[in-house]
Amino acid sequence: MGGEVPSPRRLTRALSSDSTSYLPDEALHLVLAHVDAPRDREAASLVCRRWHRIDALTRKHVTVGFCYAARPSRLLARFPTLESLAIKGKPRAAMYGLIPDDWGAYAAPWVAALAAPLDCLKALKLRRMAVSDDDVAALVRARGHMLQELRLDKCSGFSTDALRLVARSCRSLRTLFLEECSITDKGGEWLHELAANNSLLVTLNFYMTELKVAPADLELLAKNCKSLLSLKISECDLSDLVGFFKAANALEDFAGGAFYEVGELTKYEKVKFPPRVCFLGLTYMGTNEMPVIFPFSASLKKLDLQYTFLTTEDHCQLISKCPNLFVLEVRNVIGDRGLQVVGDTCKKLRRLRIERGDDDPGLEEEQGVSQLGLTAVAVGCRDLEYIAAYVSDITNGALESIGTFCQNLYDFRLVLLDRQKQVTDLPLDNGVRALLRSCTKLRRFAFYLRPGGLSDTGLEYIGQYSGNIQYMLLGNVGESDLGLIRFAIGCTNLRKLELRSCCFSERALSLAVLQMPSLRYIWVQGYKASATGLELLHMARPFWNIEFTPPSPESMLRMAVDGEPCVDTQAQVLAYRSLAGQRSDCPDWVTPLHPAA
Amino acid sequence: MSSRAPPVELDFLGLHANAAATEHHGKSSAASSSSIRGMETSAIARIDPQLLRRVVVARPPVTAEEAPPAAPSPMTVFYNGSVAIFDISHQKAEAIMRMAREVTTAKRGDLGNTTLVADSAKDIPLARTKSLHQFLAKRKERLTRMGPYQLGRPGTTSGSNIKSLRVKKEAEAA
């Protein structure tokens, strides 16, 4: 808008009051319809009642960060024109086997609420939730005809019967995502029915599941779904997929399969990937099978080598042929040498994940990854936005280099493995300060060390320079409660915090929570837990749920002997903002804490 | 054990010296952990009796044959102004007293937070994601199945192995 800025009073009248003012509702509708970013929408809805109402009527997508934070019916009533809904359930620790199966996060209440008139909903994503066959059936009854995207990410509790129902009833399905789900396999007919009934499928993903499917059905799927762009499957010998690859002309992403017979290159010679393939992740691929990728290496944009049998030398050889990679996922067998090749070759790299390999030193070639490799990557790959690395050694200098060279980082996660006795340069106080000061775009941060890895001063730095970081995972940081409190005082924008294996007391945790104005979720394990969690009530307040898992019996006895809490593996604290009141479906080993009425 | 052992009195935390100070502190803090619902309770009495019974009755880890038969006898514990009596076996009693001694000496040696922090790292091992864990387990299985001469291992040249396999195939076809 040109001209001078209107005076504040005119602007207020224009934007708020009634619909006969300068900005009619219809105009506001149109303007807000172009606002998609969740934080912007959040801000817009808080301006005034009118904006809140119009945001609610025009909101297309909502992510419920934690399923117990909101009541399903209330949320869906607020957003009647919702097209896409994503819900996250169990704490992230569930991915590491730290949360028993009966913890909760049931899809049922959400699915039941979706049966209500929601004319526009076409996409549903559930992450780390307990989903039953009945839930899927209810969903299909309510939404089946309209459903275009169904994503069940790391969910469990359902079987292939549910998939058959989806295959038969959801003819508009473009995306079926089931990665890392625990699914009871009652047969592979679901894939046949999907292939026979659907012609619109673009993405099919059942990677990292144990489902057994027939290659002929995949071939049928490729023939019927001309738009199939992405297929990620469970284990299935690659030599059986020759027919599928011939038929799937549009395919760009492929992951899974398997090389069952290592060394039998003749068997896999016939495997020819479709021409547009630019993402590959081939399970059990070894040195001898690697040449299968070479014809495509220059056009590869994403490469997943986490589940291969490649050596350090193999990584060096393969990656040197892939100058156009945006995403690379490996285990730490890549070594510093391999990371040097990454830094030299992959100038466009945006995401790098270095997972933890086997602890048995005989099985993995090099000694893992260290400050040398990380520095090489930082210097070479200036466009990096995401780095997640399990390292065996690290220095302050390396962290500083990452901060200096990778200004676009929005997600940084570092885990220091506990295999190596000596770490070159601890504590990492100065390095982490330099990194956080430089990387102003950082929104997610994980720092998991070992005792002595970060002093109380270092922990205070993290808080002080946390900037706009919204999620943090911290492990083995700090030395005392004071460090935690000082950290908390600095974290003005932190929304979600996970703490593991730290020495803090319940009182300190409570006081820290009260210092963090944006905090809506905190999970703690491996701290100085008391028998009853009573000191956690210091953080009791309205719309704040506190759930306590008591320590093990052994720790309880030890506490009785010591007279004070000790660090315990079983005890957990989960506290979160909620508009839904206390959970009513806690298992018996979780105790909700609240002040006596 | 045929006869009862003489009663053993352990001043776990030097409480007789600090008794007055401890009790005063316990009563003055606002949300004191030494009371539930306004009732003064001791540390031991606060443990869920079911849990305590489970620990006390649970089978001890397999020890050497010289362990005496586990005949329960009363063990009296004086703590923080209250008394508790447990019927436990000799081994359990030994274990508890050993634990108490360890912690007492450690405490006296100016524990601070550092030792506790070191312990916590041992107790809380780094967890691995399920998918990676499964992959590594399958890999180990394949390696042990195939034995030390499998193809594709470091140190073996790929060319010669494929050639040898082709030779083998030709021999079979012939």
Coordinates of N, CA and C in Angstrom, one line a residue, chain A residues 94-98 101 180 182 208 210 235 258-266 269 283-284 287-288 306-309 311 314 331 353 355-360 362-365 390 415-418 448 450-452 476 478-481 500-503 507 525-528 531-532 534-535 538 551-554 556-569, chain B residues 12-13 29-37 43-48 50-52 54-56 58 75 77 79 86 92 96-104 107 111-140 142-143 145-146 150-159 161-162 165-166 168-169:
Chain A
A94 N 9.5 -43.0 22.6 CA 8.9 -44.3 22.1 C 9.7 -44.9 21.0
M95 N 10.3 -44.0 20.1 CA 11.1 -44.5 19.0 C 12.3 -45.3 19.4
Y96 N 12.7 -45.1 20.7 CA 13.9 -45.7 21.2 C 13.6 -46.8 22.2
G97 N 12.3 -47.2 22.2 CA 11.9 -48.3 23.0 C 11.8 -48.0 24.5
L98 N 11.7 -46.7 24.8 CA 11.7 -46.3 26.2 C 10.3 -46.1 26.8
D101 N 4.2 -50.1 25.5 CA 3.1 -50.1 24.5 C 1.8 -49.5 25.0
E180 N 7.6 -47.5 9.3 CA 8.0 -47.9 10.7 C 6.8 -48.3 11.6
S182 N 4.1 -50.9 13.3 CA 4.0 -52.3 13.6 C 2.7 -52.8 13.2
M208 N 10.6 -50.1 6.3 CA 10.8 -50.4 7.7 C 9.6 -51.1 8.4
E210 N 7.4 -55.0 8.6 CA 7.7 -56.4 8.3 C 6.8 -57.0 7.3
E235 N 11.3 -55.5 3.0 CA 12.3 -56.3 2.4 C 11.7 -57.2 1.3
A258 N 15.9 -55.4 -1.1 CA 17.0 -56.0 -0.4 C 17.9 -56.8 -1.3
F259 N 19.2 -56.8 -1.0 CA 20.1 -57.7 -1.7 C 20.2 -58.9 -0.9
Y260 N 19.6 -60.0 -1.2 CA 19.6 -61.2 -0.4 C 20.9 -62.0 -0.6
E261 N 21.4 -62.0 -1.8 CA 22.6 -62.8 -2.1 C 23.7 -61.9 -2.3
V262 N 24.5 -61.7 -1.3 CA 25.6 -60.8 -1.4 C 26.7 -61.4 -2.3
G263 N 27.2 -60.6 -3.3 CA 28.3 -61.1 -4.1 C 27.8 -61.6 -5.5
E264 N 26.4 -61.9 -5.5 CA 25.9 -62.4 -6.8 C 25.5 -61.2 -7.7
L265 N 26.5 -60.5 -8.2 CA 26.2 -59.3 -9.0 C 25.4 -59.7 -10.2
T266 N 25.7 -60.9 -10.8 CA 25.0 -61.3 -12.0 C 23.5 -61.3 -11.8
E269 N 22.3 -57.7 -12.1 CA 22.6 -57.0 -13.3 C 21.4 -56.5 -14.0
T283 N 18.5 -51.6 0.8 CA 18.8 -52.4 2.0 C 19.8 -53.5 1.7
Y284 N 20.8 -53.7 2.6 CA 21.8 -54.7 2.5 C 22.7 -54.6 1.3
T287 N 29.5 -54.0 -1.0 CA 30.5 -53.5 -2.0 C 30.3 -53.9 -3.4
N288 N 29.9 -55.2 -3.5 CA 29.8 -55.7 -4.9 C 28.5 -55.2 -5.6
Q306 N 21.9 -45.9 5.3 CA 21.9 -46.3 6.7 C 21.7 -47.9 6.9
Y307 N 21.1 -48.5 5.9 CA 20.8 -49.9 6.0 C 21.6 -50.7 5.0
T308 N 22.8 -50.2 4.7 CA 23.6 -51.0 3.7 C 24.8 -51.6 4.5
F309 N 25.6 -52.4 3.7 CA 26.8 -53.0 4.3 C 28.0 -52.4 3.7
T311 N 31.5 -50.3 3.3 CA 32.6 -49.9 4.1 C 32.9 -48.5 4.0
D314 N 34.0 -47.8 0.5 CA 32.8 -47.8 -0.4 C 32.1 -46.4 -0.4
R331 N 25.4 -44.3 8.2 CA 25.9 -44.7 9.6 C 27.3 -44.1 9.8
R353 N 22.5 -36.8 7.9 CA 22.3 -37.6 9.1 C 23.3 -38.7 9.2
E355 N 24.1 -41.7 11.5 CA 23.5 -42.5 12.6 C 24.6 -43.3 13.3
R356 N 24.1 -43.9 14.4 CA 25.1 -44.7 15.2 C 25.2 -46.1 14.7
G357 N 26.4 -46.6 14.4 CA 26.5 -47.9 13.9 C 26.7 -48.9 15.0
D358 N 27.2 -50.1 14.7 CA 27.3 -51.1 15.7 C 28.4 -50.7 16.7
D359 N 28.2 -51.1 18.0 CA 29.2 -50.8 19.0 C 30.4 -51.8 18.9
D360 N 30.2 -52.9 18.3 CA 31.2 -53.9 18.2 C 32.3 -53.4 17.3
G362 N 34.8 -54.7 15.9 CA 35.1 -55.6 14.8 C 34.3 -55.4 13.5
L363 N 33.1 -54.9 13.7 CA 32.1 -54.9 12.6 C 32.2 -53.7 11.8
E364 N 32.4 -52.5 12.4 CA 32.5 -51.3 11.6 C 33.9 -50.9 11.4
E365 N 34.3 -50.5 10.2 CA 35.7 -50.3 9.9 C 36.4 -49.2 10.6
Y390 N 26.0 -38.7 15.3 CA 26.5 -39.5 16.4 C 28.0 -39.5 16.3
V415 N 25.1 -36.1 19.2 CA 25.2 -37.1 20.3 C 26.6 -37.5 20.4
L416 N 27.2 -37.5 21.6 CA 28.5 -37.9 21.8 C 28.5 -39.3 22.3
L417 N 29.0 -40.3 21.5 CA 28.9 -41.7 21.9 C 29.8 -41.9 23.1
D418 N 29.5 -43.0 23.8 CA 30.3 -43.2 25.1 C 31.3 -44.3 24.9
Y448 N 23.5 -34.2 23.2 CA 23.5 -35.3 24.2 C 25.0 -35.7 24.4
R450 N 28.2 -36.5 27.6 CA 28.6 -37.4 28.7 C 28.9 -36.6 29.9
P451 N 29.0 -37.1 31.1 CA 29.3 -36.3 32.2 C 30.6 -35.5 32.0
G452 N 30.5 -34.2 32.4 CA 31.7 -33.4 32.1 C 31.6 -32.7 30.8
N476 N 22.9 -35.5 29.6 CA 24.1 -35.4 30.3 C 24.7 -34.0 30.3
G478 N 25.2 -30.1 32.1 CA 25.2 -29.4 33.4 C 25.8 -30.2 34.5
E479 N 26.0 -29.5 35.7 CA 26.6 -30.1 36.9 C 25.6 -30.1 38.0
S480 N 24.7 -29.1 38.1 CA 23.9 -29.0 39.3 C 22.6 -28.3 38.9
D481 N 21.7 -28.2 39.9 CA 20.4 -27.6 39.7 C 20.5 -26.1 39.3
R500 N 17.4 -35.9 29.4 CA 17.6 -37.3 29.8 C 19.0 -37.4 30.4
S501 N 19.1 -38.3 31.4 CA 20.3 -38.6 32.1 C 21.0 -37.3 32.6
C502 N 20.2 -36.5 33.3 CA 20.8 -35.3 34.0 C 20.6 -35.4 35.5
C503 N 21.3 -34.6 36.2 CA 21.4 -34.8 37.7 C 20.4 -33.9 38.4
R507 N 12.6 -30.4 42.4 CA 12.3 -29.0 42.7 C 12.9 -28.1 41.7
Q525 N 13.7 -38.0 31.8 CA 14.0 -39.4 32.2 C 15.4 -39.4 32.7
G526 N 15.7 -40.2 33.8 CA 17.0 -40.3 34.3 C 17.4 -39.0 35.0
Y527 N 16.7 -38.7 36.0 CA 17.0 -37.5 36.9 C 16.8 -38.0 38.3
K528 N 17.0 -37.1 39.3 CA 16.9 -37.5 40.7 C 15.4 -37.6 41.1
A531 N 10.2 -40.7 45.4 CA 9.3 -41.9 45.4 C 7.9 -41.4 44.9
T532 N 7.5 -40.2 45.2 CA 6.1 -39.8 44.9 C 6.1 -38.6 43.9
L534 N 6.5 -35.6 44.6 CA 5.7 -34.5 45.2 C 6.3 -33.1 44.9
E535 N 7.6 -33.0 44.8 CA 8.2 -31.6 44.6 C 7.8 -31.1 43.2
H538 N 5.4 -28.1 42.6 CA 5.7 -26.7 42.5 C 5.4 -26.0 41.2
P551 N 9.9 -44.3 40.3 CA 11.1 -45.0 40.1 C 10.9 -46.5 40.3
S552 N 12.0 -47.3 40.0 CA 11.9 -48.7 40.2 C 12.0 -49.1 41.7
P553 N 11.5 -50.3 42.0 CA 11.6 -50.6 43.4 C 13.0 -50.6 44.0
E554 N 14.0 -50.9 43.2 CA 15.4 -50.9 43.7 C 15.8 -49.5 44.1
M556 N 13.7 -47.1 44.9 CA 12.9 -46.7 46.1 C 13.6 -47.1 47.4
L557 N 14.2 -48.4 47.4 CA 14.8 -48.8 48.6 C 16.1 -48.1 48.8
R558 N 16.8 -47.8 47.8 CA 18.0 -47.0 47.9 C 17.8 -45.6 48.4
M559 N 16.7 -45.1 48.0 CA 16.2 -43.8 48.5 C 16.0 -43.8 50.0
A560 N 15.4 -44.9 50.4 CA 15.0 -45.0 51.8 C 16.3 -45.1 52.6
V561 N 17.3 -45.7 52.1 CA 18.6 -45.9 52.8 C 19.3 -44.5 52.8
D562 N 19.4 -43.9 51.6 CA 20.1 -42.6 51.5 C 19.4 -41.4 52.1
G563 N 18.0 -41.5 52.1 CA 17.3 -40.4 52.5 C 17.1 -39.3 51.5
E564 N 17.5 -39.6 50.2 CA 17.3 -38.6 49.2 C 17.2 -39.3 47.8
P565 N 16.7 -38.6 46.8 CA 16.5 -39.2 45.5 C 17.8 -39.6 44.9
C566 N 17.8 -40.7 44.1 CA 18.9 -41.0 43.3 C 18.5 -41.1 41.8
V567 N 19.4 -41.1 40.9 CA 19.1 -41.2 39.5 C 18.5 -42.6 39.1
D568 N 17.4 -42.6 38.4 CA 16.7 -43.8 38.2 C 16.3 -44.0 36.7
T569 N 16.4 -45.2 36.2 CA 16.1 -45.4 34.8 C 14.6 -45.4 34.5
Chain B
F12 N 23.2 -44.5 59.8 CA 23.4 -44.4 58.4 C 24.1 -43.1 57.9
L13 N 23.5 -42.0 58.4 CA 24.0 -40.7 57.9 C 24.5 -39.8 58.9
S29 N 10.5 -26.4 55.6 CA 10.3 -26.2 54.2 C 8.8 -26.3 53.8
A30 N 8.4 -25.5 52.9 CA 7.0 -25.4 52.5 C 6.4 -26.7 52.0
A31 N 6.9 -27.2 50.9 CA 6.3 -28.4 50.4 C 7.3 -29.5 50.8
S32 N 7.5 -29.7 52.0 CA 8.5 -30.7 52.5 C 8.2 -32.1 52.0
S33 N 9.2 -32.8 51.6 CA 9.0 -34.1 51.1 C 8.8 -35.1 52.2
S34 N 8.8 -34.6 53.5 CA 8.7 -35.6 54.6 C 7.3 -35.6 55.1
S35 N 6.3 -35.1 54.3 CA 4.9 -35.2 54.7 C 4.0 -35.5 53.5
I36 N 3.1 -36.3 53.7 CA 2.1 -36.5 52.7 C 0.7 -36.3 53.3
R37 N 0.0 -35.4 52.7 CA -1.4 -35.1 53.2 C -1.3 -34.6 54.7
A43 N 11.0 -41.9 55.6 CA 11.4 -42.3 54.3 C 10.9 -43.7 54.0
I44 N 11.2 -44.6 54.9 CA 10.9 -46.0 54.6 C 9.4 -46.2 54.6
A45 N 8.7 -45.5 55.5 CA 7.2 -45.7 55.6 C 6.5 -45.2 54.4
R46 N 7.2 -44.3 53.7 CA 6.6 -43.7 52.5 C 6.6 -44.6 51.3
I47 N 7.5 -45.6 51.3 CA 7.5 -46.5 50.2 C 6.3 -47.4 50.2
D48 N 5.7 -47.5 49.1 CA 4.6 -48.4 48.9 C 4.9 -49.8 49.5
Q50 N 3.7 -52.6 49.0 CA 3.8 -53.7 48.0 C 5.2 -53.7 47.4
L51 N 5.6 -52.5 47.0 CA 6.9 -52.4 46.4 C 8.1 -52.9 47.3
L52 N 8.0 -52.5 48.5 CA 9.0 -52.9 49.5 C 9.0 -54.4 49.7
R54 N 8.0 -56.5 47.5 CA 8.6 -57.1 46.3 C 10.1 -57.2 46.3
V55 N 10.7 -56.0 46.7 CA 12.1 -56.0 46.7 C 12.7 -56.9 47.8
V56 N 12.0 -56.9 48.9 CA 12.6 -57.7 50.0 C 12.4 -59.1 49.8
A58 N 12.0 -60.5 46.7 CA 12.6 -61.0 45.4 C 13.8 -61.8 45.6
M75 N 15.1 -57.6 61.0 CA 16.1 -56.5 61.0 C 15.4 -55.2 61.3
V77 N 15.4 -51.2 61.7 CA 16.0 -50.0 61.1 C 15.5 -48.8 61.8
Y79 N 15.5 -44.8 61.6 CA 15.7 -43.8 60.6 C 14.9 -42.6 60.9
F86 N 11.9 -55.4 59.6 CA 11.7 -56.2 58.4 C 12.1 -57.6 58.7
K92 N 20.0 -60.5 52.2 CA 19.3 -59.2 51.9 C 19.8 -58.1 52.9
I96 N 21.7 -54.7 52.0 CA 21.2 -53.3 52.4 C 22.3 -52.6 53.2
M97 N 22.9 -53.3 54.1 CA 23.9 -52.6 55.0 C 25.1 -52.2 54.2
R98 N 25.5 -53.1 53.2 CA 26.6 -52.8 52.3 C 26.3 -51.5 51.5
M99 N 25.1 -51.4 51.0 CA 24.7 -50.3 50.2 C 24.7 -49.0 51.1
A100 N 24.3 -49.1 52.3 CA 24.2 -48.0 53.2 C 25.7 -47.5 53.5
R101 N 26.5 -48.5 53.8 CA 27.9 -48.2 54.1 C 28.6 -47.5 52.9
E102 N 28.3 -48.0 51.7 CA 28.9 -47.4 50.5 C 28.5 -45.9 50.3
V103 N 27.2 -45.7 50.5 CA 26.7 -44.4 50.3 C 27.2 -43.4 51.4
T104 N 27.3 -44.0 52.6 CA 27.7 -43.2 53.7 C 29.1 -42.7 53.5
K107 N 29.3 -40.2 50.7 CA 28.8 -38.9 51.2 C 29.9 -38.2 51.9
L111 N 30.8 -35.8 48.1 CA 30.3 -36.3 46.8 C 30.1 -35.2 45.8
G112 N 29.5 -34.2 46.2 CA 29.1 -33.2 45.2 C 28.2 -33.8 44.2
N113 N 28.1 -33.2 43.0 CA 27.2 -33.8 42.0 C 28.0 -34.6 41.0
T114 N 29.3 -34.5 41.0 CA 30.0 -35.1 39.9 C 30.0 -36.6 39.9
T115 N 30.1 -37.2 41.0 CA 30.0 -38.7 41.1 C 28.7 -39.2 40.7
L116 N 27.7 -38.5 41.2 CA 26.3 -38.9 40.9 C 26.1 -38.7 39.4
V117 N 26.6 -37.7 38.8 CA 26.5 -37.5 37.4 C 27.1 -38.6 36.6
A118 N 28.3 -39.1 37.1 CA 29.0 -40.2 36.4 C 28.1 -41.5 36.5
D119 N 27.6 -41.7 37.7 CA 26.7 -42.9 37.9 C 25.5 -42.8 36.9
S120 N 25.0 -41.6 36.8 CA 23.8 -41.5 36.0 C 24.1 -41.9 34.6
A121 N 25.2 -41.6 34.1 CA 25.6 -42.0 32.7 C 25.6 -43.5 32.5
K122 N 26.2 -44.1 33.6 CA 26.3 -45.6 33.5 C 24.9 -46.2 33.5
D123 N 24.0 -45.6 34.4 CA 22.7 -46.2 34.6 C 21.8 -46.0 33.4
I124 N 22.0 -44.8 32.7 CA 21.1 -44.5 31.6 C 21.8 -44.6 30.3
P125 N 21.9 -45.8 29.7 CA 22.6 -45.9 28.5 C 21.9 -45.3 27.3
L126 N 22.7 -44.9 26.3 CA 22.2 -44.3 25.1 C 21.3 -45.4 24.4
A127 N 20.1 -44.9 24.1 CA 19.2 -45.9 23.4 C 19.3 -45.8 21.9
R128 N 18.9 -46.8 21.2 CA 19.0 -46.8 19.8 C 17.6 -46.9 19.2
T129 N 17.4 -46.3 18.0 CA 16.0 -46.4 17.4 C 15.8 -47.9 17.0
K130 N 14.5 -48.2 17.0 CA 14.1 -49.6 16.8 C 14.6 -50.1 15.4
S131 N 14.4 -49.3 14.4 CA 14.7 -49.7 13.0 C 16.2 -50.0 12.8
L132 N 17.0 -49.1 13.4 CA 18.4 -49.3 13.3 C 18.9 -50.6 14.1
H133 N 18.2 -50.7 15.3 CA 18.5 -51.9 16.1 C 18.2 -53.2 15.4
Q134 N 17.1 -53.2 14.7 CA 16.7 -54.4 13.9 C 17.6 -54.7 12.8
F135 N 18.0 -53.6 12.1 CA 19.0 -53.8 11.0 C 20.3 -54.4 11.5
L136 N 20.8 -53.8 12.6 CA 22.1 -54.3 13.1 C 22.0 -55.7 13.5
A137 N 20.9 -56.1 14.1 CA 20.7 -57.5 14.5 C 20.7 -58.4 13.3
K138 N 20.0 -58.0 12.3 CA 19.9 -58.8 11.1 C 21.2 -59.0 10.4
R139 N 22.0 -57.9 10.5 CA 23.3 -57.9 9.8 C 24.2 -58.9 10.6
K140 N 24.2 -58.9 11.9 CA 25.0 -59.8 12.7 C 24.6 -61.2 12.4
R142 N 23.3 -62.4 9.6 CA 23.8 -62.7 8.3 C 25.3 -63.0 8.3
L143 N 26.0 -62.2 9.0 CA 27.5 -62.4 9.1 C 27.8 -63.7 9.7
R145 N 26.0 -66.3 9.9 CA 25.5 -67.4 9.1 C 26.5 -67.7 7.9
M146 N 27.0 -66.6 7.4 CA 27.8 -66.8 6.2 C 29.2 -67.2 6.5
Q150 N 32.8 -64.9 3.7 CA 31.7 -64.3 2.8 C 32.3 -63.2 2.0
L151 N 31.6 -63.0 0.8 CA 32.0 -62.0 -0.1 C 31.6 -60.6 0.3
G152 N 32.4 -59.7 -0.1 CA 32.1 -58.3 0.2 C 32.6 -57.8 1.5
R153 N 33.3 -58.7 2.3 CA 33.9 -58.2 3.5 C 35.1 -57.3 3.2
P154 N 35.5 -56.4 4.0 CA 36.7 -55.6 3.8 C 37.9 -56.5 3.7
G155 N 38.8 -56.2 2.9 CA 40.0 -57.1 2.8 C 39.9 -58.1 1.6
T156 N 38.7 -58.3 1.1 CA 38.6 -59.2 0.0 C 38.3 -58.4 -1.2
T157 N 39.0 -58.7 -2.3 CA 38.8 -57.9 -3.5 C 37.5 -58.4 -4.3
S158 N 36.7 -57.5 -4.7 CA 35.4 -57.9 -5.2 C 35.6 -58.6 -6.6
G159 N 36.5 -58.2 -7.4 CA 36.7 -58.8 -8.7 C 36.9 -60.3 -8.6
N161 N 36.4 -62.4 -6.4 CA 35.3 -63.2 -5.8 C 34.2 -63.4 -6.8
I162 N 33.9 -62.4 -7.6 CA 32.8 -62.6 -8.6 C 33.3 -63.6 -9.7
L165 N 33.0 -67.0 -8.4 CA 31.7 -67.4 -8.4 C 31.2 -67.9 -9.7
R166 N 31.6 -67.1 -10.7 CA 31.2 -67.4 -12.1 C 31.8 -68.7 -12.5
K168 N 32.5 -71.1 -10.6 CA 31.7 -72.1 -9.9 C 30.5 -72.4 -10.6
K169 N 29.8 -71.3 -11.1 CA 28.5 -71.5 -11.8 C 28.7 -72.3 -13.1

